[in-house]
Tab-separated table of N, CA, C and O in Angstrom:
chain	number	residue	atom	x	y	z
A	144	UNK	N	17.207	4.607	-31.876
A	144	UNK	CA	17.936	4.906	-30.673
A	144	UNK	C	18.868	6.084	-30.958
A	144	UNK	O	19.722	5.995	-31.840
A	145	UNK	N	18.708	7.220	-30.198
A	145	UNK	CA	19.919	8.178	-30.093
A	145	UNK	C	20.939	7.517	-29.080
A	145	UNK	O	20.813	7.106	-27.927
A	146	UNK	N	22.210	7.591	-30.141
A	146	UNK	CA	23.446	7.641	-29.182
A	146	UNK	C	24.215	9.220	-28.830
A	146	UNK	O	23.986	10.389	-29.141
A	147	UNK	N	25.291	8.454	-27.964
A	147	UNK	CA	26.153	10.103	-27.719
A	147	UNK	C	26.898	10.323	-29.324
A	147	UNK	O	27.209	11.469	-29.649
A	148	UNK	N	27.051	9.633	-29.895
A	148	UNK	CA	27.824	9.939	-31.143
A	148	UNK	C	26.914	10.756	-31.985
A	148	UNK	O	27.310	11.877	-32.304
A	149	UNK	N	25.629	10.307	-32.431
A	149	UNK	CA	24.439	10.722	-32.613
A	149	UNK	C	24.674	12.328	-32.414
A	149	UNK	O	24.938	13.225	-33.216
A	150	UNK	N	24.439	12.302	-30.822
A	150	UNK	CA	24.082	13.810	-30.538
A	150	UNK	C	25.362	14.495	-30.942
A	150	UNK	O	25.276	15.578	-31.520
A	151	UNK	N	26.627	13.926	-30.674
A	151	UNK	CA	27.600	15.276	-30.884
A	151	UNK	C	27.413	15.398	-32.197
A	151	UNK	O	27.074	16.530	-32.540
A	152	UNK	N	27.484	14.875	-32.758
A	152	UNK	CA	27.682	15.241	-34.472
A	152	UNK	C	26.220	16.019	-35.267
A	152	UNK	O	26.073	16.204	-36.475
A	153	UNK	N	25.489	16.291	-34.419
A	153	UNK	CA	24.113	16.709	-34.756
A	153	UNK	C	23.547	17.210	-33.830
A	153	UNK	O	22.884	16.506	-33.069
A	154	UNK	N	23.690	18.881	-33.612
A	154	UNK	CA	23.424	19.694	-32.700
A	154	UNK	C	21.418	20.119	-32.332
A	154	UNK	O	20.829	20.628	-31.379
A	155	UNK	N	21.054	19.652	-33.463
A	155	UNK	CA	19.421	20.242	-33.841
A	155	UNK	C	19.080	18.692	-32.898
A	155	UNK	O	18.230	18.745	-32.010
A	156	UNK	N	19.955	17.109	-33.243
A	156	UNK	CA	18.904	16.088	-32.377
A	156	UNK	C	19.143	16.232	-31.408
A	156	UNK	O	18.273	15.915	-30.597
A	157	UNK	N	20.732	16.913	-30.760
A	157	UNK	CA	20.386	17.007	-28.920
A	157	UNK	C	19.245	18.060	-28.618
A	157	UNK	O	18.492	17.849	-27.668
A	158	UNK	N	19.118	19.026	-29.289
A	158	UNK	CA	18.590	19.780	-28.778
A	158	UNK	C	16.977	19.254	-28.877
A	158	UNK	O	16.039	19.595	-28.157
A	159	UNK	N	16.979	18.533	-29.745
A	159	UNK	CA	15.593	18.304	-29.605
A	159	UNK	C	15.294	16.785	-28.388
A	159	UNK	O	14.223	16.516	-27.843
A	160	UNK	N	16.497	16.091	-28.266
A	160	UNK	CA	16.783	15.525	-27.404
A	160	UNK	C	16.564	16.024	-25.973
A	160	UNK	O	15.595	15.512	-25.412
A	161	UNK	N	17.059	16.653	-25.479
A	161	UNK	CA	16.753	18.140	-24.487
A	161	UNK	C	15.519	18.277	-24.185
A	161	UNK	O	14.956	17.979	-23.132
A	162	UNK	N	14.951	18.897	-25.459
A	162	UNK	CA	13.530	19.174	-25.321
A	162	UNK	C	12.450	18.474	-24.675
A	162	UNK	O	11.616	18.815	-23.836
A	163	UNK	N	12.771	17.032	-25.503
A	163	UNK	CA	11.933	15.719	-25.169
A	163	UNK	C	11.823	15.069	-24.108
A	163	UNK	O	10.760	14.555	-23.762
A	164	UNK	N	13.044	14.989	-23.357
A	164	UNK	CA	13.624	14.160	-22.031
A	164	UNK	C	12.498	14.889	-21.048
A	164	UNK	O	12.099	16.038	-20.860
A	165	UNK	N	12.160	13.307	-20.429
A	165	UNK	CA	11.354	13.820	-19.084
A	165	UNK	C	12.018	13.590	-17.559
A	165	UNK	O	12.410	12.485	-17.182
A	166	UNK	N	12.062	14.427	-16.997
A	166	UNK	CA	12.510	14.369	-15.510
A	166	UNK	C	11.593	14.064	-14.359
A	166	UNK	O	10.838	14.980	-14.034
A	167	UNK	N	11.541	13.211	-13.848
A	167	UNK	CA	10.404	12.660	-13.137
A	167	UNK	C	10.884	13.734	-11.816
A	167	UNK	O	11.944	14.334	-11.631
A	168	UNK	N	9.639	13.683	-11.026
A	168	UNK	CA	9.682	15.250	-9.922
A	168	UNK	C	10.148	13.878	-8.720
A	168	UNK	O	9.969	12.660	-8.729
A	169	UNK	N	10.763	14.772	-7.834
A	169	UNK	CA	11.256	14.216	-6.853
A	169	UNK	C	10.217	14.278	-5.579
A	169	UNK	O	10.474	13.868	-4.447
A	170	UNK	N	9.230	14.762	-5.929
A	170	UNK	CA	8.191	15.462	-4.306
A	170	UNK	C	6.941	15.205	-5.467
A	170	UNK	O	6.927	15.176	-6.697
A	171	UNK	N	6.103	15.067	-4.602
A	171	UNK	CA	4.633	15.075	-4.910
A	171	UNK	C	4.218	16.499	-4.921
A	171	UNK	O	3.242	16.743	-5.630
A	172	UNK	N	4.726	17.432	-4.319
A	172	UNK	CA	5.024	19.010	-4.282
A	172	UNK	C	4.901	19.438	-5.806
A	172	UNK	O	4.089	20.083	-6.469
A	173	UNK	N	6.203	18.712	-6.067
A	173	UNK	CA	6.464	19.109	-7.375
A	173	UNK	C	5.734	19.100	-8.450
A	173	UNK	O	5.430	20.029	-9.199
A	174	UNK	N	5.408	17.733	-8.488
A	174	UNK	CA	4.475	16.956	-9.641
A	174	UNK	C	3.186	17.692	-9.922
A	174	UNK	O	2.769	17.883	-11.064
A	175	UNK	N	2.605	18.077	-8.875
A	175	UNK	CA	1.442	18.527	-8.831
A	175	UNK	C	1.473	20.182	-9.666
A	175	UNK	O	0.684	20.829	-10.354
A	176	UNK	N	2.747	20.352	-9.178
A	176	UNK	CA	2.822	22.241	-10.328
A	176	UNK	C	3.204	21.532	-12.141
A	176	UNK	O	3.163	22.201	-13.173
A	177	UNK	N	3.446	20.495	-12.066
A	177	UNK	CA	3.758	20.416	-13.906
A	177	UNK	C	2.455	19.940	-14.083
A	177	UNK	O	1.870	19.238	-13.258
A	178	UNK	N	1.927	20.369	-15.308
A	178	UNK	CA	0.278	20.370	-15.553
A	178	UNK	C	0.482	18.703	-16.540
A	178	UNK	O	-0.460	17.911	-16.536
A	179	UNK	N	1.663	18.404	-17.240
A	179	UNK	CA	1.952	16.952	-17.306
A	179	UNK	C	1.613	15.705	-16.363
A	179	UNK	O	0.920	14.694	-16.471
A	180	UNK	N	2.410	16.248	-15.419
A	180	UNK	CA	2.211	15.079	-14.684
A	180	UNK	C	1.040	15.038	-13.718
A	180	UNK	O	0.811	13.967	-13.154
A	181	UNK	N	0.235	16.149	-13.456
A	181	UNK	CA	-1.161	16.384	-12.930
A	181	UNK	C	-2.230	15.107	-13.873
A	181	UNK	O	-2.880	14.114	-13.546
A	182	UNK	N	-1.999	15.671	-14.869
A	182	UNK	CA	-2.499	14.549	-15.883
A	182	UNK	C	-2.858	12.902	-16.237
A	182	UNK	O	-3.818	12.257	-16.659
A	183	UNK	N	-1.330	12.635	-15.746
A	183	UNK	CA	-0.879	11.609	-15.754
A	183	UNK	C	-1.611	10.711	-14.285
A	183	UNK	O	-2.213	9.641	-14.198
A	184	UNK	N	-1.247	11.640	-13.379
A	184	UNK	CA	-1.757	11.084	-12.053
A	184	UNK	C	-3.139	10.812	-11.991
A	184	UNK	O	-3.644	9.899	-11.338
A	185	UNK	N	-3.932	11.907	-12.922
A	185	UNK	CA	-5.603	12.155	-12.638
A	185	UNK	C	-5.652	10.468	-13.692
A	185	UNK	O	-5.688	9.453	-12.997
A	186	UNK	N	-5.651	10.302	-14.936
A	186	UNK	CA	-5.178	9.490	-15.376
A	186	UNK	C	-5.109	8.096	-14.825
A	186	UNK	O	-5.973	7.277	-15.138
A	187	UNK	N	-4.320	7.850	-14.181
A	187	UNK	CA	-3.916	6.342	-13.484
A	187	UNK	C	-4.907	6.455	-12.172
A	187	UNK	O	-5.021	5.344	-11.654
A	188	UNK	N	-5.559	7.339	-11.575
A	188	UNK	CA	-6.128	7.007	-10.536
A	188	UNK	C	-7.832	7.048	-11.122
A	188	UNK	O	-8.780	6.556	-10.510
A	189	UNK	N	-7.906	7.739	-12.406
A	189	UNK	CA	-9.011	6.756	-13.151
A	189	UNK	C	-9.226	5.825	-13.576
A	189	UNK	O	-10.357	5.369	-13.744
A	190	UNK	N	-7.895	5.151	-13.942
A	190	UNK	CA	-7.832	3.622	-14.612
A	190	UNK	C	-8.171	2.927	-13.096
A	190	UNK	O	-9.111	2.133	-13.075
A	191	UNK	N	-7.674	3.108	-12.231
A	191	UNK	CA	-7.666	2.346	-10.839
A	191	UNK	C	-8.611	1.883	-10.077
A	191	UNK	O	-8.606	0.982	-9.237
A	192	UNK	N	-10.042	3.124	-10.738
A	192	UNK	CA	-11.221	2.863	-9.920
A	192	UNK	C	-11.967	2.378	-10.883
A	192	UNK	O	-13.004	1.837	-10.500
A	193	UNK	N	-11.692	2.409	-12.458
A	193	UNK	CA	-12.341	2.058	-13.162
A	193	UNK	C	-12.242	0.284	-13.338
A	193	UNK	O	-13.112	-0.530	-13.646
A	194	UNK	N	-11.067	0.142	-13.062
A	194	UNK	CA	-10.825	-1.371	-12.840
A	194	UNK	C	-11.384	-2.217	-11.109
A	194	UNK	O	-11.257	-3.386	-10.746
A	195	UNK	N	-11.873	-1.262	-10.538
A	195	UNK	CA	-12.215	-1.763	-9.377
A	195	UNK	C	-10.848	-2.267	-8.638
A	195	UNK	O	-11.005	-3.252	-7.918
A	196	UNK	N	-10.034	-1.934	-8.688
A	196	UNK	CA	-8.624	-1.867	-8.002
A	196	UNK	C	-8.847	-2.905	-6.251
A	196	UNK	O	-8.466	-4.008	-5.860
A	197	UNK	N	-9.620	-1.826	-5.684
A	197	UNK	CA	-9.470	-2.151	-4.371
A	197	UNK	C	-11.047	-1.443	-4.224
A	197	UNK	O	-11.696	-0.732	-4.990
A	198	UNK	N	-11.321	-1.990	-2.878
A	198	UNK	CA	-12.070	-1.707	-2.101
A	198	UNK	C	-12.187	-1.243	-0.869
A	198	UNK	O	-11.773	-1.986	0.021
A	199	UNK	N	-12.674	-0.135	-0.543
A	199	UNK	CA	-12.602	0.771	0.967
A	199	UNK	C	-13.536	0.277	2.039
A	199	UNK	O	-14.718	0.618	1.984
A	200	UNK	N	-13.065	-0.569	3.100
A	200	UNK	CA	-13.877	-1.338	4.310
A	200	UNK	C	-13.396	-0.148	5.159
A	200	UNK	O	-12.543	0.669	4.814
A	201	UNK	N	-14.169	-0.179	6.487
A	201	UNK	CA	-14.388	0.367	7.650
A	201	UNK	C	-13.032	0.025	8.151
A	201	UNK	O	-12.724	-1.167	8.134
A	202	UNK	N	-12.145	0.929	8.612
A	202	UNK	CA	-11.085	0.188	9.822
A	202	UNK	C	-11.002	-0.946	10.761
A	202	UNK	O	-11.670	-0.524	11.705
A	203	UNK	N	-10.674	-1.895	11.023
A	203	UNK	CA	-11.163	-2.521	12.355
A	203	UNK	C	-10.420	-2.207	13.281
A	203	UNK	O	-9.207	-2.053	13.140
A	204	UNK	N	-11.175	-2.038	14.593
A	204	UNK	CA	-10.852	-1.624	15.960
A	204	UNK	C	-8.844	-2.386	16.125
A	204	UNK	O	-8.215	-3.302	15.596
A	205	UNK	N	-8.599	-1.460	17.018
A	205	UNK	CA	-7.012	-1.882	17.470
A	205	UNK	C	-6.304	-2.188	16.435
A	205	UNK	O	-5.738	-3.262	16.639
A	206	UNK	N	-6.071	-1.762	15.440
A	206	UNK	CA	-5.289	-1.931	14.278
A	206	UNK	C	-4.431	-0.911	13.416
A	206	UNK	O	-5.046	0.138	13.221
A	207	UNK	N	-3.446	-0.945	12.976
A	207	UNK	CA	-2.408	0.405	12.520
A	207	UNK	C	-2.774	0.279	10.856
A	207	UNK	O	-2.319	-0.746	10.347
A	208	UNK	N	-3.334	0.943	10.178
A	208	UNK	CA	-3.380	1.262	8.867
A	208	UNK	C	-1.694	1.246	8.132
A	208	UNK	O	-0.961	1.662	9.029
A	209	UNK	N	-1.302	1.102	7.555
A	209	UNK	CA	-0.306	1.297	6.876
A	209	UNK	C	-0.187	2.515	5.244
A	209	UNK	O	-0.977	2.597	4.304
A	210	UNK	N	0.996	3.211	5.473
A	210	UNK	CA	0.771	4.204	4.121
A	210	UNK	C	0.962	3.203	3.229
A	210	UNK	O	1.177	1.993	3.298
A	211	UNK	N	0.792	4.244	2.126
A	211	UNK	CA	1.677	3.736	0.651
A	211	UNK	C	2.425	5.044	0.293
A	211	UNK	O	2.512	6.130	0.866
A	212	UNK	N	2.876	4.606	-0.726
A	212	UNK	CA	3.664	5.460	-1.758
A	212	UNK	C	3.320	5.250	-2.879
A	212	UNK	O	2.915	4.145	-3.239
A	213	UNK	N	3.428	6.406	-3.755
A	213	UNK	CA	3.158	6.530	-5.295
A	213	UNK	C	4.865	6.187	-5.838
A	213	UNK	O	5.878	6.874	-5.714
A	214	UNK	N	4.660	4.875	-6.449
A	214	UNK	CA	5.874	4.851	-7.492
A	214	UNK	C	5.873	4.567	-8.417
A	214	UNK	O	6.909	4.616	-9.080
């Protein structure tokens, strides 16, 4: 575990601290320009179909689909 004591007293582990830290994108906008998290996404939506996740039926008549969200 890095602490803050850690980092002040040792300028090379914040910085490599820095380096390392990931910032998760706030927009799907975003995500899609870091070639990381392009990855990541292509990734989990292969595990998803590879596990047979879900299955895609026909709509039925008079009915509201609902979104999702990626979280």
């Amino acid at each position: 575990m890095i602490t803050r004591t850690k980092l002040k007293n040792n300028p090379n582990l914040a910085l490599q601290a820095l380096r390392t830290s990931h910032i998760e994108p706030k927009t799907l906008k975003t995500a899609l320009k870091n070639p990381l998290w392009l990855q990541a996404m292509k990734e989990e939506l292969q595990a998803l179909h590879q596990n047979n996740t879900w299955t895609l039926v026909p709509n039925p008549e008079n009915t509201t689909i609902i979104g999702t969200k990626w979280v």
